[in-house]
Phi, psi and omega in degrees: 000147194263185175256035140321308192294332168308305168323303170321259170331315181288326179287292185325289189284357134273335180288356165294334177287314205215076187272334151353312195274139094305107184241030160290343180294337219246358144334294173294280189335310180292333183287312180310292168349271172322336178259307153001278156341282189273348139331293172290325170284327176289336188284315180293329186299299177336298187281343168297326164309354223224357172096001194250141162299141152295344161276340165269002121309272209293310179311312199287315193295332164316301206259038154247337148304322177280028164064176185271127087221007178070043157288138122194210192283151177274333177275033149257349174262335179294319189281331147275015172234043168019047162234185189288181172270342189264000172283292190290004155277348165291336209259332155297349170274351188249347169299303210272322163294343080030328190057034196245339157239187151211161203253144180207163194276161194266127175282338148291357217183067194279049148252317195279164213245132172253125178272164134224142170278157204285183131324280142008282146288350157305325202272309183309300170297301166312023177220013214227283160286000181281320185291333190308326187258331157329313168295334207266312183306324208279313178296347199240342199295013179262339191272118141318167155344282201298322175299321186304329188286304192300319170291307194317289223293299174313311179288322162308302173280348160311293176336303188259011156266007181237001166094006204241000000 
C-alpha cells in the first residue's frame, strides 16, 4: 500500500476520533513528512557511494561553488550551510583526515583559519555531485514539467512565509 493511502486512513480516523478537529492539514503535512523521509534516504544512499555524510557533502558542495581557488572562512561555511561553527569543525576534521580539504591560516587575518579543497576533493565532489543531480533528477522524474513548476513555485512561497 502506498503512503497516500497511509495518509488517507490516518486522516479518516481521526475524523472519526476527533470530529472536533480539522485534520485536513495533516493531508500535506503527512505527505510532506513521508516523502522527506524517503527522500533524505535516496539523498543519503548517493553520498554514501561516494565515502561522504551529508555534512561532508554540504561542506565540500559549498567551497566547490564558490569557484576557485575553493575557499573560505570556516564561520563562512557555517553561516552558508546554516550549522554551528562547532558542526562545521567536526565535519572539517573528517574532510581533512579524509585529504579531501585542508586547513590554511587566513592571509587577512592571521588568526583566521581558511578550510579548501584538496585536489582530491575537487574530484570527489564533481563526482559526487554529478550522481546528486542524477539521483535528484531520477526522483522527480514522476512530475510532469508543469507540476514540477507548479510545486517549485508552491514550496518557494510556503518557504518564504515560514521564513526557510
Amino acid at each position: 500500500m502506498d503512503d497516500i493511502d497511509r495518509v488517507d486512513r490516518i486522516v479518516e480516523q481521526w475524523r472519526d476520533e476527533r470530529p472536533d478537529l480539522d485534520v485536513s492539514p495533516l493531508q500535506v503535512i503527512g505527505r510532506l513528512h513521508r516523502v522527506a523521509d524517503r527522500l533524505r534516504e535516496e539523498l543519503l544512499r548517493v553520498y554514501r557511494e561516494h565515502g561522504l555524510g551529508e555534512g561532508e557533502f554540504d561542506i565540500l558542495a559549498a567551497l566547490r561553488r564558490r569557484g576557485e581557488p575553493y575557499a573560505c572562512a570556516a564561520g563562512e561555511l557555517a553561516r552558508t550551510t546554516m550549522v554551528t561553527t562547532g558542526a562545521v569543525t567536526k565535519r572539517v576534521d573528517r574532510l581533512v583526515a579524509s585529504g579531501l580539504v585542508v586547513r590554511q591560516g587566513s592571509e587577512d587575518d592571521g588568526r583566521g583559519r581558511i578550510v579548501a579543497l584538496t585536489p582530491a576533493g575537487v574530484r570527489v565532489i564533481d563526482e559526487a555531485f554529478a550522481a546528486h543531480v542524477r539521483n535528484e533528477q531520477r526522483l522527480l522524474e514522476g512530475l510532469p514539467p508543469a507540476q514540477r513548476a507548479d510545486l517549485e513555485a508552491l514550496l518557494r512561497t510556503w518557504g518564504g512565509f515560514l521564513g526557510v
